[in-house]
Amino acid sequence: MTTKDVVFGALGLLACCSGVLVVTARNVIHAALWLVVTLGALAACYLLLTADFVAWVQVLIYAGAIVVLLLFAAMLTRAPVGPGQDLDSGNRPAAALVAGGVGVTLVTLLVQAFRSAYVDLDRVAGTGAGRPIGDALFRSYVLPFEIASVLLLAALVGAIVLTRPEIGRR
Amino acid sequence: MSPAYYLYLSAILFTVGAAGFLLRRNAVVVFMCVELMLNAVNLTLVTFARINGTLDGQIIAFFVMVVAAAEVVVGLAIIVTIFRTRQSASVDDVNLLKY
């Protein structure tokens, strides 16, 4: 057992526990803050997988921007911040059944498929530093990159139009 | 290094996110659970990239992040609009398409 395995074990435990707390927290703001912990642990997992650039993008986009957006939405919808509000829906047994089925299916599938998978740590190909990522992104993946930029613009315009009902009524 | 443990972690996280998606009633928390599931899938993509020694999985993880950002922006705008008209952020109150 190497140091990496120990670190990964700790990070995995942290991600799982904070993920469960996101789902079970009675307070919406607490759920968002536990989500930050989960995303940070996942970013550290990306670092362990030598995907440096993905890890920092994860910190910037997810832990930075998306969680702030979620907090803004919680504030704008005057989410119940006190404990004991009716946050859970009534179909708890059905939800547990479906989620348990999903979990059993995924874990058995992955155990069957990747039990003997092994990564040679000495092989340096495929490291996720900025330069190889940029090379791949602007050589093989230019078209999806441009489409993604158009998608982001469309989402931006759509959000502005959706949240300003007075547009077009004057 | 055995990459299977990363895949097990992502399966567990996906399950937790799916359970929360089905269980919670507040639309914002439902969105957080969707983000949890997207992150679990991103972890599998990066792990596959590591297994194969290529960068393709990481690039696809980037595009998943872009789509997730767009989805969050539009989704939260829809939630805020629904809150304005119905004074509630609960997914059970949005029932006009029922029956």
Short mmCIF file of C-alpha atoms in Angstrom, two decimals:
data_model
loop_
_atom_site.label_atom_id
_atom_site.label_comp_id
_atom_site.label_asym_id
_atom_site.label_seq_id
_atom_site.Cartn_x
_atom_site.Cartn_y
_atom_site.Cartn_z
CA MET A 1 0.00 0.00 0.00
CA THR A 2 1.56 3.23 -1.13
CA THR A 3 1.13 6.78 0.11
CA LYS A 4 -1.13 7.50 -2.86
CA ASP A 5 -3.50 4.72 -1.84
CA VAL A 6 -3.72 6.03 1.71
CA VAL A 7 -4.38 9.58 0.49
CA PHE A 8 -6.98 8.29 -1.93
CA GLY A 9 -8.68 6.33 0.84
CA ALA A 10 -8.95 9.43 3.00
CA LEU A 11 -10.19 11.53 0.08
CA GLY A 12 -12.73 8.91 -0.95
CA LEU A 13 -14.08 8.70 2.59
CA LEU A 14 -14.29 12.49 2.75
CA ALA A 15 -16.08 12.69 -0.62
CA CYS A 16 -18.58 9.97 0.32
CA CYS A 17 -19.36 11.41 3.77
CA SER A 18 -19.78 14.96 2.52
CA GLY A 19 -21.85 13.68 -0.44
CA VAL A 20 -24.20 11.94 1.99
CA LEU A 21 -24.35 15.16 4.02
CA VAL A 22 -25.30 17.14 0.88
CA VAL A 23 -28.28 14.82 0.49
CA THR A 24 -29.28 14.67 4.15
CA ALA A 25 -28.62 18.23 5.33
CA ARG A 26 -31.77 19.96 6.62
CA ASN A 27 -30.42 23.37 5.68
CA VAL A 28 -29.99 24.33 2.02
CA ILE A 29 -26.96 26.53 2.70
CA HIS A 30 -25.27 23.70 4.64
CA ALA A 31 -25.94 21.36 1.71
CA ALA A 32 -24.22 23.81 -0.66
CA LEU A 33 -21.21 24.12 1.65
CA TRP A 34 -20.91 20.33 1.96
CA LEU A 35 -21.05 20.23 -1.85
CA VAL A 36 -17.92 22.42 -1.87
CA VAL A 37 -16.16 19.82 0.32
CA THR A 38 -17.20 17.00 -2.03
CA LEU A 39 -16.02 18.90 -5.10
CA GLY A 40 -12.71 19.75 -3.43
CA ALA A 41 -12.11 16.10 -2.54
CA LEU A 42 -12.86 15.13 -6.14
CA ALA A 43 -10.40 17.78 -7.37
CA ALA A 44 -7.75 16.20 -5.15
CA CYS A 45 -8.63 12.80 -6.68
CA TYR A 46 -8.04 14.32 -10.13
CA LEU A 47 -4.63 15.47 -8.91
CA LEU A 48 -3.88 11.89 -7.80
CA LEU A 49 -4.87 10.72 -11.29
CA THR A 50 -2.30 13.19 -12.74
CA ALA A 51 -5.07 15.30 -14.31
CA ASP A 52 -3.71 18.59 -12.97
CA PHE A 53 -5.53 20.94 -15.32
CA VAL A 54 -8.90 19.23 -14.82
CA ALA A 55 -8.37 19.51 -11.06
CA TRP A 56 -7.80 23.27 -11.14
CA VAL A 57 -10.66 23.82 -13.58
CA GLN A 58 -12.82 21.82 -11.16
CA VAL A 59 -11.82 24.14 -8.32
CA LEU A 60 -12.42 27.28 -10.41
CA ILE A 61 -15.66 26.32 -12.17
CA TYR A 62 -17.39 24.01 -9.71
CA ALA A 63 -16.25 25.05 -6.25
CA GLY A 64 -15.93 28.67 -7.36
CA ALA A 65 -18.68 29.56 -9.81
CA ILE A 66 -21.38 26.90 -9.72
CA VAL A 67 -21.67 26.74 -5.93
CA VAL A 68 -21.91 30.55 -5.78
CA LEU A 69 -24.71 30.37 -8.36
CA LEU A 70 -26.48 27.73 -6.26
CA LEU A 71 -26.16 29.92 -3.16
CA PHE A 72 -27.60 32.87 -5.11
CA ALA A 73 -30.53 30.71 -6.20
CA ALA A 74 -31.09 29.56 -2.61
CA MET A 75 -31.14 33.20 -1.57
CA LEU A 76 -33.44 34.38 -4.40
CA THR A 77 -35.96 31.60 -3.80
CA ARG A 78 -35.92 32.32 -0.06
CA ALA A 79 -35.06 28.70 0.60
CA PRO A 80 -35.99 27.43 4.04
CA VAL A 81 -32.78 27.88 6.02
CA GLY A 82 -34.13 26.77 9.37
CA PRO A 83 -34.03 23.09 10.34
CA GLY A 84 -37.13 20.93 10.26
CA GLN A 85 -38.61 22.22 7.01
CA ASP A 86 -40.26 19.71 4.72
CA LEU A 87 -37.33 19.20 2.42
CA ASP A 88 -37.82 15.50 1.84
CA SER A 89 -40.41 14.30 -0.60
CA GLY A 90 -42.84 11.57 0.40
CA ASN A 91 -41.55 8.77 -1.82
CA ARG A 92 -38.67 7.79 0.43
CA PRO A 93 -38.96 3.96 0.06
CA ALA A 94 -39.23 4.13 -3.73
CA ALA A 95 -36.27 6.52 -3.91
CA ALA A 96 -34.19 4.25 -1.68
CA LEU A 97 -35.15 1.25 -3.84
CA VAL A 98 -34.21 2.97 -7.13
CA ALA A 99 -30.96 4.43 -5.75
CA GLY A 100 -29.98 1.09 -4.19
CA GLY A 101 -30.65 -0.64 -7.50
CA VAL A 102 -28.51 1.90 -9.33
CA GLY A 103 -25.70 1.49 -6.80
CA VAL A 104 -25.73 -2.33 -6.90
CA THR A 105 -25.81 -2.32 -10.71
CA LEU A 106 -22.94 0.15 -11.06
CA VAL A 107 -20.71 -1.48 -8.45
CA THR A 108 -21.21 -5.04 -9.76
CA LEU A 109 -20.66 -3.85 -13.35
CA LEU A 110 -17.44 -2.03 -12.42
CA VAL A 111 -16.20 -4.94 -10.28
CA GLN A 112 -16.77 -7.34 -13.18
CA ALA A 113 -15.20 -5.03 -15.76
CA PHE A 114 -12.24 -3.50 -13.98
CA ARG A 115 -11.21 -6.00 -11.32
CA SER A 116 -7.86 -6.62 -12.93
CA ALA A 117 -7.24 -3.14 -14.36
CA TYR A 118 -3.82 -1.82 -13.54
CA VAL A 119 -1.99 1.40 -14.31
CA ASP A 120 1.74 1.47 -14.69
CA LEU A 121 2.74 4.56 -12.77
CA ASP A 122 6.04 4.86 -14.60
CA ARG A 123 4.31 5.40 -17.93
CA VAL A 124 4.24 9.17 -18.33
CA ALA A 125 1.97 9.37 -21.37
CA GLY A 126 -1.35 11.08 -20.85
CA THR A 127 -0.45 13.47 -18.09
CA GLY A 128 -2.95 16.29 -17.78
CA ALA A 129 -0.72 19.34 -17.58
CA GLY A 130 -1.81 22.51 -19.33
CA ARG A 131 0.31 22.16 -22.45
CA PRO A 132 -0.79 18.69 -23.69
CA ILE A 133 -4.40 19.53 -22.82
CA GLY A 134 -4.19 22.73 -24.86
CA ASP A 135 -2.57 20.88 -27.76
CA ALA A 136 -5.34 18.28 -27.81
CA LEU A 137 -8.09 20.84 -27.31
CA PHE A 138 -7.01 23.12 -30.16
CA ARG A 139 -5.98 20.39 -32.60
CA SER A 140 -8.38 17.45 -32.39
CA TYR A 141 -11.22 19.10 -30.48
CA VAL A 142 -11.50 22.57 -32.03
CA LEU A 143 -15.04 22.07 -33.36
CA PRO A 144 -16.54 20.85 -30.05
CA PHE A 145 -14.70 23.70 -28.33
CA GLU A 146 -16.34 26.30 -30.59
CA ILE A 147 -19.74 24.63 -30.18
CA ALA A 148 -19.27 24.77 -26.40
CA SER A 149 -18.59 28.51 -26.59
CA VAL A 150 -21.79 29.05 -28.60
CA LEU A 151 -23.68 26.89 -26.08
CA LEU A 152 -22.42 29.03 -23.20
CA LEU A 153 -23.47 32.20 -25.02
CA ALA A 154 -26.92 30.76 -25.68
CA ALA A 155 -27.27 29.77 -22.01
CA LEU A 156 -26.26 33.27 -20.93
CA VAL A 157 -28.79 34.96 -23.21
CA GLY A 158 -31.45 32.45 -22.22
CA ALA A 159 -30.91 33.07 -18.52
CA ILE A 160 -31.18 36.84 -19.00
CA VAL A 161 -34.37 36.50 -21.04
CA LEU A 162 -35.91 34.06 -18.54
CA THR A 163 -35.28 36.16 -15.46
CA ARG A 164 -36.38 39.54 -16.90
CA PRO A 165 -40.10 39.24 -17.57
CA GLU A 166 -40.51 42.91 -18.47
CA ILE A 167 -38.57 42.48 -21.73
CA GLY A 168 -40.96 42.75 -24.65
CA ARG A 169 -43.91 44.03 -22.65
CA ARG A 170 -43.16 47.71 -22.97
CA MET B 1 -1.92 1.45 -8.78
CA SER B 2 -5.35 -0.08 -9.16
CA PRO B 3 -7.77 2.40 -10.79
CA ALA B 4 -10.81 0.31 -9.86
CA TYR B 5 -11.17 2.06 -6.50
CA TYR B 6 -11.69 5.39 -8.25
CA LEU B 7 -14.49 3.78 -10.25
CA TYR B 8 -16.08 2.38 -7.08
CA LEU B 9 -15.91 5.84 -5.48
CA SER B 10 -17.63 7.38 -8.50
CA ALA B 11 -20.32 4.66 -8.44
CA ILE B 12 -21.01 5.40 -4.77
CA LEU B 13 -21.15 9.15 -5.40
CA PHE B 14 -23.48 8.63 -8.35
CA THR B 15 -25.76 6.52 -6.15
CA VAL B 16 -25.79 9.17 -3.43
CA GLY B 17 -26.64 11.83 -6.03
CA ALA B 18 -29.41 9.71 -7.54
CA ALA B 19 -30.90 9.05 -4.09
CA GLY B 20 -30.85 12.76 -3.30
CA PHE B 21 -32.37 13.62 -6.67
CA LEU B 22 -35.30 11.31 -5.97
CA LEU B 23 -35.59 12.20 -2.30
CA ARG B 24 -35.28 15.95 -1.91
CA ARG B 25 -38.11 18.38 -2.52
CA ASN B 26 -36.30 21.71 -2.80
CA ALA B 27 -35.38 22.43 -6.42
CA VAL B 28 -32.00 23.95 -5.51
CA VAL B 29 -30.98 20.83 -3.57
CA VAL B 30 -32.16 18.68 -6.48
CA PHE B 31 -29.74 20.69 -8.64
CA MET B 32 -26.91 20.03 -6.21
CA CYS B 33 -27.62 16.30 -6.52
CA VAL B 34 -27.44 16.58 -10.33
CA GLU B 35 -24.03 18.24 -9.93
CA LEU B 36 -22.97 15.35 -7.69
CA MET B 37 -23.92 12.83 -10.38
CA LEU B 38 -22.14 14.83 -13.11
CA ASN B 39 -19.01 14.92 -10.97
CA ALA B 40 -19.14 11.17 -10.41
CA VAL B 41 -19.25 10.65 -14.18
CA ASN B 42 -16.36 13.10 -14.61
CA LEU B 43 -14.31 11.02 -12.18
CA THR B 44 -14.91 7.89 -14.28
CA LEU B 45 -13.90 9.78 -17.44
CA VAL B 46 -10.63 10.99 -15.91
CA THR B 47 -9.96 7.49 -14.56
CA PHE B 48 -10.52 5.97 -18.00
CA ALA B 49 -8.12 8.53 -19.44
CA ARG B 50 -5.55 7.43 -16.86
CA ILE B 51 -6.14 3.73 -17.60
CA ASN B 52 -5.71 4.21 -21.34
CA GLY B 53 -2.85 6.68 -21.03
CA THR B 54 -4.58 9.17 -23.33
CA LEU B 55 -6.06 12.63 -22.85
CA ASP B 56 -9.45 12.05 -24.48
CA GLY B 57 -11.26 11.32 -21.23
CA GLN B 58 -9.98 14.52 -19.65
CA ILE B 59 -11.10 16.59 -22.65
CA ILE B 60 -14.57 15.02 -22.48
CA ALA B 61 -14.62 15.86 -18.76
CA PHE B 62 -14.01 19.51 -19.74
CA PHE B 63 -16.97 19.47 -22.08
CA VAL B 64 -19.11 17.88 -19.38
CA MET B 65 -18.13 20.79 -17.11
CA VAL B 66 -19.10 23.33 -19.80
CA VAL B 67 -22.48 21.68 -20.31
CA ALA B 68 -22.97 21.50 -16.53
CA ALA B 69 -22.27 25.23 -16.23
CA ALA B 70 -24.78 26.06 -19.00
CA GLU B 71 -27.32 23.71 -17.43
CA VAL B 72 -26.94 25.31 -14.01
CA VAL B 73 -27.36 28.83 -15.43
CA VAL B 74 -30.54 28.01 -17.35
CA GLY B 75 -31.92 25.71 -14.66
CA LEU B 76 -31.50 28.24 -11.88
CA ALA B 77 -33.10 30.92 -14.06
CA ILE B 78 -36.08 28.60 -14.54
CA ILE B 79 -36.24 27.90 -10.79
CA VAL B 80 -36.21 31.63 -10.00
CA THR B 81 -38.94 32.25 -12.61
CA ILE B 82 -41.10 29.46 -11.19
CA PHE B 83 -40.56 30.88 -7.71
CA ARG B 84 -41.80 34.26 -8.93
CA THR B 85 -45.02 32.89 -10.36
CA ARG B 86 -45.83 30.19 -7.78
CA GLN B 87 -44.05 31.49 -4.65
CA SER B 88 -42.47 28.11 -4.02
CA ALA B 89 -39.21 26.33 -4.85
CA SER B 90 -40.62 22.90 -4.10
CA VAL B 91 -40.69 20.45 -7.00
CA ASP B 92 -43.98 19.03 -5.71
CA ASP B 93 -45.76 22.35 -6.25
CA VAL B 94 -44.97 22.42 -9.98
CA ASN B 95 -47.84 20.12 -10.92
CA LEU B 96 -49.70 21.87 -13.74
CA LEU B 97 -48.69 19.18 -16.26
CA LYS B 98 -50.16 16.46 -14.08
CA TYR B 99 -53.42 14.73 -15.14
#
